[in-house]
Short mmCIF file of C-alpha atoms in Angstrom, two decimals:
data_model
loop_
_atom_site.label_atom_id
_atom_site.label_comp_id
_atom_site.label_asym_id
_atom_site.label_seq_id
_atom_site.Cartn_x
_atom_site.Cartn_y
_atom_site.Cartn_z
CA PRO A 843 28.01 22.47 -30.18
CA GLN A 844 26.45 24.69 -33.60
CA GLY A 845 28.63 27.16 -34.64
CA ALA A 846 31.78 25.35 -33.04
CA VAL A 847 34.80 25.76 -35.53
CA GLY A 848 38.02 23.12 -35.26
CA ASP A 849 38.55 20.14 -35.92
CA PRO A 850 38.13 17.10 -32.64
CA PHE A 851 41.10 16.61 -31.22
CA VAL A 852 42.17 14.29 -28.35
CA THR A 853 43.74 16.10 -25.63
CA ILE A 854 45.39 13.74 -22.44
CA GLY A 855 47.52 14.98 -19.36
CA ARG A 856 49.40 12.92 -16.78
CA HIS A 857 46.31 12.49 -14.77
CA GLY A 858 42.94 12.46 -15.93
CA LYS A 859 40.76 10.83 -18.28
CA PRO A 860 41.04 11.84 -22.30
CA LYS A 861 38.75 14.52 -23.54
CA VAL A 862 37.93 14.95 -27.69
CA VAL A 863 38.34 18.90 -28.44
CA LEU A 864 38.01 20.85 -31.31
CA VAL A 865 41.51 22.39 -32.44
CA SER A 866 41.68 24.72 -35.54
CA GLN A 867 44.14 24.43 -37.67
CA ASN A 868 45.79 28.03 -36.83
CA GLU A 869 46.69 26.55 -33.84
CA PHE A 870 49.29 24.48 -35.08
CA GLU A 871 50.85 26.89 -37.40
CA THR A 872 53.47 27.60 -34.37
CA SER A 873 53.68 24.10 -32.95
CA LYS A 874 56.41 22.04 -33.41
CA LEU A 875 55.22 18.44 -34.90
CA SER A 876 56.92 15.34 -35.55
CA THR A 877 56.44 12.37 -37.23
CA LEU A 878 56.73 8.92 -35.17
CA LYS A 879 56.88 6.06 -37.73
CA PRO A 880 55.54 2.37 -36.30
CA GLY A 881 57.25 1.02 -33.67
CA ALA A 882 58.14 4.33 -32.08
CA THR A 883 57.36 5.18 -28.58
CA TRP A 884 57.10 8.93 -27.46
CA SER A 885 56.72 10.27 -23.99
CA ASN A 886 56.58 13.28 -22.18
CA VAL A 887 54.65 15.12 -19.55
CA GLY A 888 53.59 11.89 -17.52
CA VAL A 889 51.86 10.66 -21.20
CA THR A 890 53.41 7.98 -23.16
CA CYS A 891 52.26 6.57 -26.65
CA LYS A 892 52.99 4.12 -28.47
CA VAL A 893 52.60 3.68 -32.66
CA SER A 894 51.79 0.37 -34.27
CA SER A 895 51.10 -0.11 -38.07
CA LYS A 896 47.53 1.08 -37.88
CA THR A 897 47.00 2.81 -34.58
CA VAL A 898 48.06 5.10 -31.84
CA THR A 899 47.85 4.37 -27.90
CA CYS A 900 48.47 6.96 -25.50
CA LYS A 901 48.15 6.45 -21.46
CA ASN A 902 48.85 8.22 -18.59
CA ALA A 903 50.33 8.01 -15.34
CA SER A 904 46.30 7.37 -13.95
CA LYS A 905 46.18 4.41 -16.68
CA HIS A 906 43.96 6.61 -18.97
CA GLY A 907 43.90 6.53 -22.21
CA PHE A 908 42.83 5.86 -25.50
CA THR A 909 43.47 4.03 -28.51
CA ILE A 910 43.08 5.96 -31.95
CA GLY A 911 43.49 4.57 -35.57
CA ASN A 912 41.55 2.74 -38.21
CA GLY A 913 38.54 5.44 -38.08
CA LYS A 914 37.93 4.76 -34.07
CA TYR A 915 38.78 6.56 -31.16
CA LYS A 916 38.31 4.35 -27.82
CA PRO A 917 39.00 6.06 -24.67
CA PHE A 918 39.57 3.85 -21.32
#
């Protein structure tokens, strides 16, 4: 929306489809962030993400998810 502040960010929960939301850099100030290397798998709250050399694919218990990388975002 016009006047909205933030950068595009993808959220996904245990069930349902991923959503693109706007997130301000300030929201990361209190977050615990981690860097994952290619080949890593991360799993929490019903969501599993796999990291390849150029993309990250995440999916939930409903088999919804997304792949992001190479300048592209593809929900499924």
